[in-house]
Amino acid sequence: MAVDLKPTDVVIIGLGAVGGVAALPLAQAGLDVIGLEAGTWLKADDFAPDELRNNVRGWPHAIQKANREVPTHRANASAPYSPRLSIHPMMNAVGGTTLHYWAQSWRLNPWDFKVVSETRRRYGASRIPKGSTVEDWPFGLDELERYYDKVEYEIGVSGKAGNLSGKVDRRGNIFEGPRTREYPMPPLRGTGFTDMMGDAAGKLGWHAFPGPAAVNTRSYQNRGACAYHGFCARGGCHINAKGSTAVTTIPKAQATKRLTVVTEAHVTAIEVGADGRVSGVTYLKGGTEYFQPAAAVLLSSYVYENVRMLLLSKSKAFPNGLSNNHGQVGRHYFSHNQTAGVTALFPKRLNNWYGLPAQGVAVDNWADDNFDHAGLDFIGGGNLWVYSDRRPIGAANMSTYGRAPRWGSAWKTFIKQNADSANTSYLQKTTFPYEDNYLDLDPTVKDPLGFPVCRITADYKENERRVSTFIQDKMVEWYMAAGAIATEKTGIGTMGPTTHAYGGTRMGNNAETNVVDQWGFSHEVPNLGVLGASVMGTSGARNPTLTAQALAWRTAERLAKNWKSVAK
Ligand SMILES: Cc1cc2nc3c(=O)[nH]c(=O)nc-3n(C[C@H](O)[C@H](O)[C@H](O)COP(=O)(O)OP(=O)(O)OC[C@H]3O[C@@H](n4cnc5c(N)ncnc54)[C@H](O)[C@@H]3O)c2cc1C
Ligand code: SF4
């Protein structure tokens, strides 16, 4: 029998990137919020700059929940399972994956909200990829701008605006949508390497600019500036320069005395009352089961767990899983096409042995619909990103570009001479949802508690493959213009578990094709909100977190403003 706890206003399941943001507007509105977090608080001495621990062994932090429930994957419903990953890099701790993420903090491009209507208008309906279930978002960038702005100022994002209320500034991204304010801090500094790449982009007639990062470039809200020493690409920041929610919105919400954080609380189900509304959640802590009643629940446990939690939360009113009477939970799943990269070898040292991966230079000329696709056989594009970050184990893993064997003394000599002369780009490309790419519960593989893990059935389709080839060619062109003497492309692979997962609880006005409404609340259960990239219907060509955080703020604000009607 579960121990019954005192009712609260709102329960947030998972205090990571998005749950950690949503807590603040709710607490500031005077609602009593309980944040149930599977992980623990981490401290500065948990953030050792240790590549072996962080990047190779997957940071053996206290709670290993993500690693114990790594989703299974198959490319399609009749394909064999792919080898299961032994580590999933998402974090279980207060602050979630913002503790050790790269902190690139992009807004989506205006086109990403209107892919269907804009593609029809510019190229005709036949150009929407066959089998794709992509829809326009229920609103445009103009609606989300205010929330992007709020989050950028709360967590502290550094960058350079490229479009201030319609006035284009070439020092920033000239392709971005209009923003009302400059970033709260200037961008991370460039390096000799990023300057060289910026110049090469200019020679090609492309526009290079520094990317936005949730990393302080000056003292901001009592947190110090970045020291550029690196080793935080999957490691935490021991001086709190990185704007993790554990050092920004969560403590600010706690200071209102309205947020209670319960750590090591593993939520196993969202419960439903006789009226078909959510009544609270069941969680395990220290071997005891608790029932926490709540007037409203916000689910923010990352894409795979959001879907799994809904599918596992069965009741009389929802026999196929919570909010799944339309069969949409798990549908419209996709993951960002981050693979299909390019590496390059230069005839000189690049001095990239310090710095962090958010410290780089981007080219957006080939992203989204920033270029004419009329004569091309795909839609969408990619963001080209090169950055300063090199660690010893990763460097030793470099390609030998066919110039040396992969072992022995000749290999060692090559690595010694060239480790600082190679660079690997990060190419994020448009991906779409398709009818036959989805998430469900695995019929046989279970977590240690005996619950089925999430199963991914998904693969990249023709449009994603064509975008990849096009973007890799552009990246090769950029490297060659900068003086590279060799380049190498990596394969696209398949759509296995990832850190940039989307969909499964998509947002939209049509309840037949979407799980949540335009505010992030379930079409079927009015006091259940879903937060995270699981509500996003397009990926754009850039990382998801700032968009997911802006949406989370908007959902939380909506809940606070309509408290009486939602939580009756
Ligand atoms: C190495 C790395 C680098 C990345 N770099 C970037 C980047 O530069 N820019 C970017 O935009 N994105 C980046 N990402 C992705 C980014 O981290 C995610 O988009 C973001 O953290 C997702 O937010 P979330 O709140 O949904 O999940 P998380 O931040 O992972 O938070 C989920 C929280 O829920 C908790 N939880 C899960 N299940 C339960 C449960 N059953 N009960 C209670 N609590 C639960 C977890 O412990 C966790 O704290 C990166 C990710 C990784 C791993
Ligand atoms: S490089 Fe900057 S963000 Fe990374 S750990 Fe050092 S101070 Fe923190």
XYZ file of C-alpha atoms and ligand atoms in Angstrom:
629
model
C 0.000 0.000 0.000
C 1.343 3.416 -0.930
C 1.820 6.014 1.813
C -0.651 8.870 1.168
C 0.926 12.318 1.303
C -0.608 15.773 1.826
C -2.089 17.151 -1.439
C -0.259 19.885 -3.312
C -1.124 22.218 -6.177
C 1.318 20.997 -8.836
C 3.634 18.008 -9.132
C 6.483 18.254 -11.636
C 7.927 14.881 -12.664
C 11.658 15.420 -13.322
C 13.590 18.612 -12.531
C 15.833 18.780 -15.582
C 16.076 21.305 -18.397
C 12.339 21.835 -18.764
C 10.870 20.805 -15.384
C 13.527 22.987 -13.753
C 12.370 25.978 -15.805
C 8.613 25.387 -15.332
C 8.999 25.395 -11.541
C 9.896 29.097 -11.517
C 6.782 30.778 -13.012
C 4.562 28.420 -10.994
C 6.334 29.189 -7.708
C 6.417 32.895 -8.515
C 2.640 32.771 -9.080
C 2.255 31.476 -5.513
C 1.357 27.857 -6.317
C 2.707 25.076 -4.118
C 4.910 22.910 -6.281
C 6.538 19.563 -5.512
C 9.368 18.598 -7.845
C 9.892 14.818 -7.835
C 13.360 14.122 -9.172
C 14.804 10.630 -9.653
C 18.376 11.879 -9.137
C 20.219 13.728 -6.385
C 21.771 17.175 -6.033
C 25.317 17.263 -7.464
C 28.068 19.556 -6.178
C 31.183 21.192 -7.597
C 33.389 18.236 -6.645
C 31.142 15.928 -8.731
C 32.282 17.900 -11.780
C 35.855 16.691 -12.154
C 37.383 17.470 -15.565
C 37.945 13.762 -16.172
C 37.532 12.584 -19.762
C 37.761 8.899 -18.836
C 34.961 9.203 -16.297
C 32.708 11.663 -18.144
C 33.083 10.776 -21.801
C 34.122 7.123 -21.802
C 32.485 5.601 -18.729
C 29.356 7.771 -18.943
C 29.905 9.588 -15.650
C 29.004 7.065 -12.962
C 26.839 9.482 -10.984
C 24.750 8.370 -7.982
C 21.523 7.493 -9.804
C 21.809 5.443 -12.980
C 18.175 5.526 -14.052
C 18.794 6.537 -17.686
C 21.411 3.803 -18.046
C 19.100 1.166 -16.594
C 16.318 1.867 -19.055
C 18.124 2.540 -22.330
C 15.461 2.202 -25.068
C 15.716 -0.696 -27.496
C 15.793 0.064 -31.218
C 14.872 -1.489 -34.544
C 14.902 0.306 -37.881
C 11.401 -0.843 -38.816
C 8.711 -3.187 -37.522
C 10.194 -6.252 -39.255
C 13.894 -5.400 -38.731
C 16.035 -7.144 -36.091
C 16.952 -5.178 -32.986
C 20.064 -2.991 -33.189
C 22.755 -3.763 -30.560
C 21.486 -2.117 -27.346
C 23.549 0.825 -26.024
C 25.117 0.177 -22.608
C 25.043 3.884 -21.690
C 22.504 6.619 -22.328
C 24.106 10.017 -21.719
C 21.062 11.758 -20.187
C 21.642 12.800 -16.554
C 19.643 11.850 -13.454
C 20.144 14.712 -11.018
C 18.528 17.989 -10.021
C 19.142 20.087 -13.152
C 18.956 16.979 -15.350
C 21.024 16.967 -18.487
C 21.687 20.729 -18.311
C 24.406 19.816 -15.793
C 26.621 18.243 -18.425
C 25.160 19.362 -21.774
C 27.118 21.491 -24.242
C 24.791 24.446 -23.526
C 24.294 25.572 -27.146
C 21.094 27.586 -26.783
C 19.472 28.124 -30.164
C 16.108 29.530 -31.093
C 14.321 27.818 -33.980
C 14.146 29.569 -37.350
C 10.720 31.057 -38.361
C 10.433 28.410 -41.136
C 10.582 25.543 -38.627
C 7.146 26.496 -37.287
C 5.525 26.530 -40.764
C 7.236 23.798 -42.759
C 4.070 22.490 -44.408
C 2.467 25.782 -45.435
C 5.773 27.384 -46.455
C 6.847 24.343 -48.502
C 3.465 24.266 -50.255
C 3.666 27.987 -50.931
C 7.228 28.023 -52.245
C 7.653 24.644 -53.965
C 4.242 22.888 -54.069
C 2.662 20.199 -51.869
C 4.508 17.372 -53.658
C 7.759 18.484 -51.993
C 6.595 17.457 -48.504
C 8.463 14.182 -47.908
C 6.383 11.097 -48.691
C 5.001 9.381 -45.588
C 5.837 12.311 -43.339
C 3.271 13.280 -40.705
C 4.768 16.769 -40.316
C 2.283 19.545 -39.460
C 2.654 23.290 -39.016
C 3.018 24.264 -35.379
C -0.166 25.774 -33.898
C 1.692 29.103 -33.645
C 4.699 30.864 -35.091
C 7.999 32.173 -33.760
C 6.318 35.496 -32.877
C 4.276 33.717 -30.159
C 7.333 31.967 -28.665
C 9.692 34.967 -28.881
C 8.647 36.377 -25.493
C 9.325 33.007 -23.807
C 12.684 32.542 -25.542
C 13.566 35.972 -24.204
C 12.457 35.116 -20.639
C 14.480 31.913 -20.557
C 17.572 33.508 -22.112
C 17.562 36.101 -19.336
C 16.733 33.647 -16.504
C 19.372 31.004 -17.292
C 21.834 33.481 -18.810
C 22.570 33.010 -22.512
C 25.542 34.633 -24.235
C 25.434 35.447 -27.937
C 25.093 38.174 -30.552
C 21.699 39.160 -31.982
C 21.455 39.057 -35.782
C 17.987 40.539 -36.044
C 16.808 43.064 -33.468
C 13.123 43.806 -34.163
C 13.742 43.484 -37.910
C 17.075 45.350 -37.970
C 19.681 42.927 -39.288
C 23.121 42.957 -37.643
C 25.830 41.041 -39.508
C 27.739 40.352 -36.296
C 24.985 37.845 -35.415
C 22.934 35.288 -37.347
C 21.360 37.205 -40.233
C 18.897 34.340 -40.816
C 17.381 34.332 -37.331
C 13.841 35.603 -36.714
C 13.364 39.021 -35.109
C 14.155 39.222 -31.391
C 13.070 42.057 -29.113
C 16.272 42.315 -27.070
C 19.983 41.695 -27.378
C 21.323 38.624 -25.553
C 22.006 39.264 -21.867
C 25.739 38.648 -22.425
C 28.158 38.936 -25.348
C 29.198 35.690 -27.089
C 31.953 33.349 -25.935
C 35.277 34.534 -27.329
C 36.624 33.213 -30.613
C 39.908 31.345 -31.091
C 42.570 31.376 -33.806
C 40.862 28.349 -35.306
C 37.312 29.773 -35.266
C 38.627 33.070 -36.715
C 40.322 31.118 -39.517
C 37.084 29.244 -40.253
C 35.078 32.487 -40.128
C 37.427 34.053 -42.709
C 37.115 30.991 -44.953
C 33.311 31.202 -44.809
C 33.587 34.852 -45.867
C 35.743 33.859 -48.883
C 32.946 31.501 -49.970
C 30.398 34.301 -49.625
C 28.833 32.592 -46.583
C 27.934 34.284 -43.316
C 29.750 33.060 -40.186
C 28.706 34.078 -36.675
C 29.318 33.018 -33.037
C 26.654 30.674 -31.631
C 24.530 31.261 -28.514
C 25.418 29.419 -25.292
C 23.972 29.116 -21.788
C 27.447 29.914 -20.496
C 28.387 33.145 -18.742
C 30.852 35.401 -20.514
C 30.828 37.819 -17.618
C 29.627 37.685 -14.060
C 25.848 37.193 -14.283
C 23.326 36.722 -11.480
C 26.055 35.966 -8.919
C 27.714 33.336 -11.097
C 31.192 33.806 -12.529
C 32.381 33.914 -16.141
C 33.639 30.918 -18.096
C 37.362 30.177 -17.715
C 37.557 28.306 -21.067
C 39.447 25.367 -19.636
C 37.121 22.810 -21.207
C 36.435 19.174 -20.277
C 32.758 20.066 -19.785
C 31.446 18.425 -22.978
C 29.626 15.827 -20.852
C 31.041 17.207 -17.655
C 29.594 19.738 -15.219
C 30.906 23.227 -14.520
C 32.473 23.498 -11.059
C 32.300 27.323 -11.073
C 28.642 27.478 -12.173
C 29.390 29.423 -15.361
C 27.100 26.999 -17.225
C 23.444 27.975 -16.771
C 22.152 24.602 -15.620
C 18.692 24.807 -14.071
C 20.310 23.459 -10.862
C 22.044 26.830 -10.397
C 19.492 29.158 -12.029
C 15.717 28.635 -12.083
C 15.460 25.843 -9.471
C 17.169 27.695 -6.584
C 15.265 30.859 -7.560
C 11.984 28.923 -7.340
C 13.059 27.416 -3.993
C 13.727 30.920 -2.665
C 9.995 31.682 -3.026
C 9.378 28.856 -0.469
C 6.802 27.442 -2.891
C 8.968 24.726 -4.474
C 9.807 21.565 -2.534
C 12.409 19.378 -4.200
C 12.173 15.649 -3.398
C 15.270 13.824 -4.628
C 15.690 10.087 -5.354
C 11.937 9.993 -6.056
C 11.290 7.656 -8.965
C 7.777 8.263 -10.318
C 6.226 5.029 -11.582
C 2.705 6.138 -12.578
C 0.407 9.113 -13.021
C -2.903 8.260 -11.353
C -6.412 9.064 -12.609
C -9.526 9.606 -10.466
C -13.080 8.435 -11.118
C -13.721 11.728 -12.962
C -11.059 10.903 -15.587
C -8.787 13.677 -14.346
C -5.269 13.228 -13.016
C -5.340 12.832 -9.218
C -1.606 12.655 -8.456
C 1.422 10.422 -8.906
C 2.877 7.284 -7.371
C 6.605 7.225 -6.674
C 9.228 5.070 -5.035
C 11.788 6.497 -2.622
C 14.107 4.419 -0.443
C 12.089 1.259 -1.065
C 8.761 2.837 0.034
C 5.892 3.663 -2.310
C 4.177 7.040 -1.928
C 1.066 8.590 -3.432
C 1.379 12.348 -3.922
C -2.039 13.907 -4.663
C -1.944 17.020 -6.867
C -4.438 19.315 -8.571
C -2.260 19.328 -11.719
C 0.713 17.304 -12.971
C 3.464 18.388 -15.367
C 5.390 15.514 -16.958
C 8.986 16.469 -17.780
C 11.101 13.320 -17.657
C 12.640 13.523 -21.192
C 11.066 12.179 -24.374
C 11.468 8.419 -23.839
C 10.297 8.476 -20.219
C 7.438 10.911 -20.998
C 6.047 8.420 -23.515
C 6.774 5.383 -21.335
C 5.143 7.000 -18.279
C 1.934 7.741 -20.216
C 1.786 4.261 -21.736
C 2.395 2.634 -18.337
C -0.244 4.777 -16.588
C -3.310 2.715 -17.504
C -6.727 3.195 -15.900
C -10.386 2.508 -16.580
C -10.696 5.829 -18.414
C -7.441 5.282 -20.317
C -7.014 1.544 -20.939
C -4.251 2.081 -23.539
C -2.277 4.523 -21.446
C -2.909 7.996 -20.158
C -4.016 10.544 -22.750
C -3.884 7.825 -25.406
C -7.512 7.280 -26.331
C -6.680 8.659 -29.787
C -3.672 6.324 -30.129
C -1.229 9.241 -30.538
C 1.175 8.647 -27.631
C 4.502 7.549 -29.130
C 3.577 8.731 -32.638
C 5.392 11.401 -34.712
C 8.678 10.411 -33.081
C 11.940 11.493 -34.684
C 15.458 12.182 -33.604
C 17.774 14.842 -34.792
C 20.090 13.897 -37.584
C 23.341 14.679 -35.757
C 25.317 11.909 -37.438
C 26.756 12.104 -40.977
C 29.627 14.384 -39.936
C 32.853 15.571 -41.556
C 36.374 15.649 -40.107
C 39.366 17.429 -41.601
C 43.143 17.394 -41.371
C 45.088 20.651 -41.580
C 48.787 21.152 -42.344
C 49.281 23.073 -39.093
C 48.415 22.980 -35.410
C 44.994 24.379 -34.570
C 45.477 24.901 -30.804
C 42.062 23.462 -30.058
C 43.220 21.701 -26.889
C 41.332 24.142 -24.685
C 37.824 25.583 -24.752
C 34.334 24.162 -24.829
C 32.080 22.927 -27.634
C 29.691 25.889 -27.373
C 32.678 28.125 -28.231
C 32.532 28.051 -31.987
C 31.461 29.564 -35.243
C 28.341 28.700 -37.249
C 27.134 28.990 -40.827
C 23.374 29.017 -41.387
C 23.327 29.703 -45.164
C 22.397 26.035 -45.748
C 19.939 25.605 -42.881
C 16.140 25.392 -42.920
C 14.761 27.212 -46.004
C 17.499 29.872 -46.072
C 18.412 28.859 -49.644
C 16.399 28.026 -52.745
C 15.409 24.354 -52.879
C 13.637 24.612 -56.265
C 16.237 22.532 -58.131
C 16.977 20.202 -55.206
C 15.420 16.883 -54.196
C 14.880 17.577 -50.489
C 13.591 20.227 -48.105
C 15.302 21.522 -44.960
C 19.039 21.800 -44.395
C 21.738 21.955 -41.760
C 23.608 24.202 -39.372
C 27.387 23.945 -39.854
C 29.279 24.272 -36.563
C 32.985 24.097 -35.756
C 34.302 24.614 -32.258
C 37.270 24.534 -29.941
C 37.493 21.413 -27.787
C 40.022 18.604 -27.786
C 40.633 15.952 -25.137
C 43.405 13.334 -25.118
C 41.346 10.128 -25.454
C 39.088 11.632 -28.112
C 42.131 12.945 -30.000
C 43.808 9.529 -30.017
C 40.647 8.197 -31.606
C 41.089 10.446 -34.652
C 41.100 9.230 -38.226
C 44.469 8.680 -39.882
C 42.977 9.817 -43.223
C 44.527 6.814 -44.972
C 48.016 8.178 -44.178
C 48.981 5.710 -41.433
C 47.847 2.319 -40.114
C 45.348 2.189 -37.220
C 47.826 0.550 -34.792
C 51.523 0.204 -33.909
C 54.391 2.674 -33.851
C 53.541 4.322 -37.205
C 50.046 5.025 -35.838
C 51.509 6.473 -32.620
C 53.839 8.719 -34.599
C 50.951 9.945 -36.771
C 48.761 10.715 -33.738
C 51.615 12.543 -32.003
C 52.211 14.706 -35.050
C 48.596 15.342 -36.039
C 46.378 15.210 -32.960
C 46.205 19.000 -32.828
C 45.805 19.386 -36.588
C 42.457 17.668 -37.015
C 38.962 18.986 -36.488
C 35.508 17.412 -36.386
C 32.482 19.515 -37.265
C 29.028 19.228 -35.729
C 26.325 19.186 -38.398
C 22.724 19.338 -37.205
C 20.181 18.702 -39.936
C 16.433 18.842 -40.393
C 14.587 15.626 -39.566
C 10.861 14.994 -39.968
C 8.332 12.653 -38.338
C 7.012 9.763 -40.442
C 4.034 7.438 -40.225
C 6.169 4.371 -39.448
C 8.652 5.946 -36.993
C 7.268 5.591 -33.450
C 7.846 4.718 -29.775
C 6.044 2.030 -27.787
C 6.706 -0.308 -24.853
C 9.168 -3.118 -25.471
C 7.334 -6.458 -25.276
C 10.247 -8.285 -23.584
C 13.002 -5.953 -22.304
C 12.342 -4.596 -18.805
C 14.026 -2.214 -16.357
C 15.157 -3.449 -12.899
C 11.711 -2.587 -11.458
C 10.094 -4.918 -13.986
C 8.565 -2.192 -16.195
C 9.020 -2.468 -19.986
C 11.568 -0.049 -21.436
C 10.733 2.227 -24.335
C 11.148 0.712 -27.809
C 12.159 2.880 -30.765
C 11.027 1.813 -34.230
C 12.585 4.399 -36.542
C 15.044 5.088 -39.309
C 16.174 8.041 -41.419
C 14.237 8.389 -44.671
C 15.166 9.640 -48.120
C 14.801 13.360 -47.271
C 17.139 13.042 -44.257
C 19.713 11.116 -46.315
C 19.692 13.726 -49.078
C 20.000 16.611 -46.613
C 22.968 14.818 -45.045
C 24.831 14.371 -48.316
C 24.226 17.994 -49.278
C 25.372 19.342 -45.900
C 28.454 17.123 -45.752
C 29.488 18.456 -49.183
C 29.070 22.036 -47.924
C 31.191 21.247 -44.862
C 33.944 19.753 -47.024
C 33.867 22.950 -49.127
C 34.223 25.068 -45.963
C 37.145 23.035 -44.619
C 38.922 23.092 -47.980
C 38.476 26.879 -48.224
C 40.185 27.087 -44.812
C 43.203 25.096 -46.052
C 42.393 21.492 -45.050
C 44.577 18.885 -46.751
C 42.214 15.948 -46.233
C 38.592 15.432 -45.213
C 36.571 12.405 -44.280
C 32.811 11.865 -44.047
C 31.115 9.604 -41.519
C 27.955 7.568 -42.188
C 24.418 8.537 -41.185
C 23.786 5.291 -39.248
C 20.313 4.575 -37.953
C 17.868 6.355 -35.627
C 18.769 4.801 -32.257
C 18.444 6.348 -28.758
C 19.661 9.921 -28.731
C 20.092 13.125 -26.761
C 18.018 15.052 -29.351
C 14.755 13.062 -29.405
C 11.467 14.685 -30.437
C 7.767 13.889 -30.620
C 5.748 11.121 -29.027
C 3.421 13.619 -27.311
C 3.153 16.132 -30.143
C 1.529 19.550 -29.726
C -1.244 20.666 -32.095
C -4.834 21.817 -32.308
C -6.113 18.545 -33.801
C -6.746 15.965 -31.055
C -6.841 13.212 -33.695
C -3.154 13.719 -34.541
C -1.707 15.320 -31.392
C -1.470 14.458 -27.694
C -1.285 17.984 -26.263
C -3.012 21.205 -27.250
C -1.273 24.411 -28.266
C -0.585 25.204 -24.595
C 1.028 21.842 -23.793
C -1.997 20.370 -21.975
C -3.418 16.965 -22.827
C -6.397 17.044 -25.208
C -7.911 14.254 -23.093
C -6.928 15.230 -19.512
C -7.153 18.983 -18.790
C -4.977 18.954 -15.642
C -2.042 17.107 -17.246
C 0.687 19.091 -19.005
C 3.609 17.611 -20.934
C 6.957 19.425 -21.193
C 10.036 18.815 -23.313
C 10.914 18.152 -26.936
C 8.320 15.349 -26.935
C 5.772 18.089 -27.778
C 7.795 19.461 -30.717
C 6.684 18.578 -34.256
C 9.817 19.778 -36.100
C 13.482 19.887 -35.132
C 14.928 22.622 -37.255
C 18.662 22.378 -37.770
C 19.740 23.080 -34.213
C 19.694 21.794 -30.622
C 16.294 21.538 -28.910
C 16.730 22.651 -25.318
C 16.108 26.412 -25.432
C 12.926 25.843 -27.473
C 11.742 23.137 -25.061
C 12.490 25.465 -22.135
C 10.598 28.374 -23.738
C 7.609 26.067 -24.312
C 7.850 24.849 -20.694
C 7.722 28.403 -19.360
C 4.687 29.078 -21.587
C 2.838 25.951 -20.372
C 3.597 26.765 -16.717
C 2.507 30.376 -17.142
C -0.731 29.199 -18.786
C -1.378 26.881 -15.830
C -0.776 29.654 -13.299
C -2.972 32.147 -15.183
C -5.846 29.670 -15.613
C -5.377 27.937 -12.289
C -9.020 28.023 -11.209
C -10.355 26.485 -14.419
C -7.571 23.891 -14.938
C -7.263 22.695 -11.343
C -10.878 22.715 -10.234
C 26.293 15.433 -23.658
C 25.074 16.188 -24.060
C 25.202 17.421 -24.697
C 24.067 18.147 -25.052
N 24.239 19.397 -25.584
C 23.149 20.158 -25.857
C 23.319 21.507 -26.301
O 24.421 22.017 -26.458
N 22.196 22.230 -26.549
C 20.952 21.706 -26.416
O 19.982 22.408 -26.713
N 20.777 20.436 -25.987
C 21.834 19.652 -25.693
N 21.671 18.377 -25.220
C 20.295 17.874 -25.078
C 19.676 18.399 -23.788
O 20.421 18.002 -22.707
C 18.232 17.942 -23.706
O 17.519 18.479 -24.812
C 17.533 18.438 -22.452
O 18.271 18.189 -21.290
C 16.183 17.754 -22.338
O 15.478 18.320 -21.284
P 14.489 17.459 -20.386
O 14.133 18.283 -19.212
O 13.428 16.915 -21.248
O 15.382 16.202 -19.912
P 16.520 16.203 -18.785
O 17.249 17.481 -18.763
O 17.310 14.967 -18.989
O 15.676 16.106 -17.444
C 14.826 15.013 -17.155
C 14.824 14.825 -15.643
O 13.774 13.925 -15.295
C 14.240 13.033 -14.319
N 13.423 11.812 -14.416
C 13.384 10.935 -15.445
N 12.484 9.976 -15.184
C 11.943 10.252 -13.977
C 10.977 9.598 -13.180
N 10.364 8.486 -13.588
N 10.696 10.122 -11.944
C 11.307 11.263 -11.519
N 12.239 11.905 -12.250
C 12.541 11.405 -13.473
C 15.698 12.808 -14.682
O 16.431 12.301 -13.575
C 16.119 14.192 -15.134
O 16.640 14.959 -14.075
C 22.772 17.613 -24.829
C 22.636 16.364 -24.200
C 23.773 15.654 -23.819
C 23.605 14.336 -23.125
S 35.046 25.786 -19.821
Fe 33.606 27.286 -18.936
S 31.629 26.198 -18.796
Fe 33.233 24.633 -19.091
S 33.742 23.961 -16.997
Fe 35.207 25.608 -17.564
S 34.243 27.497 -16.779
Fe 32.641 25.914 -16.821
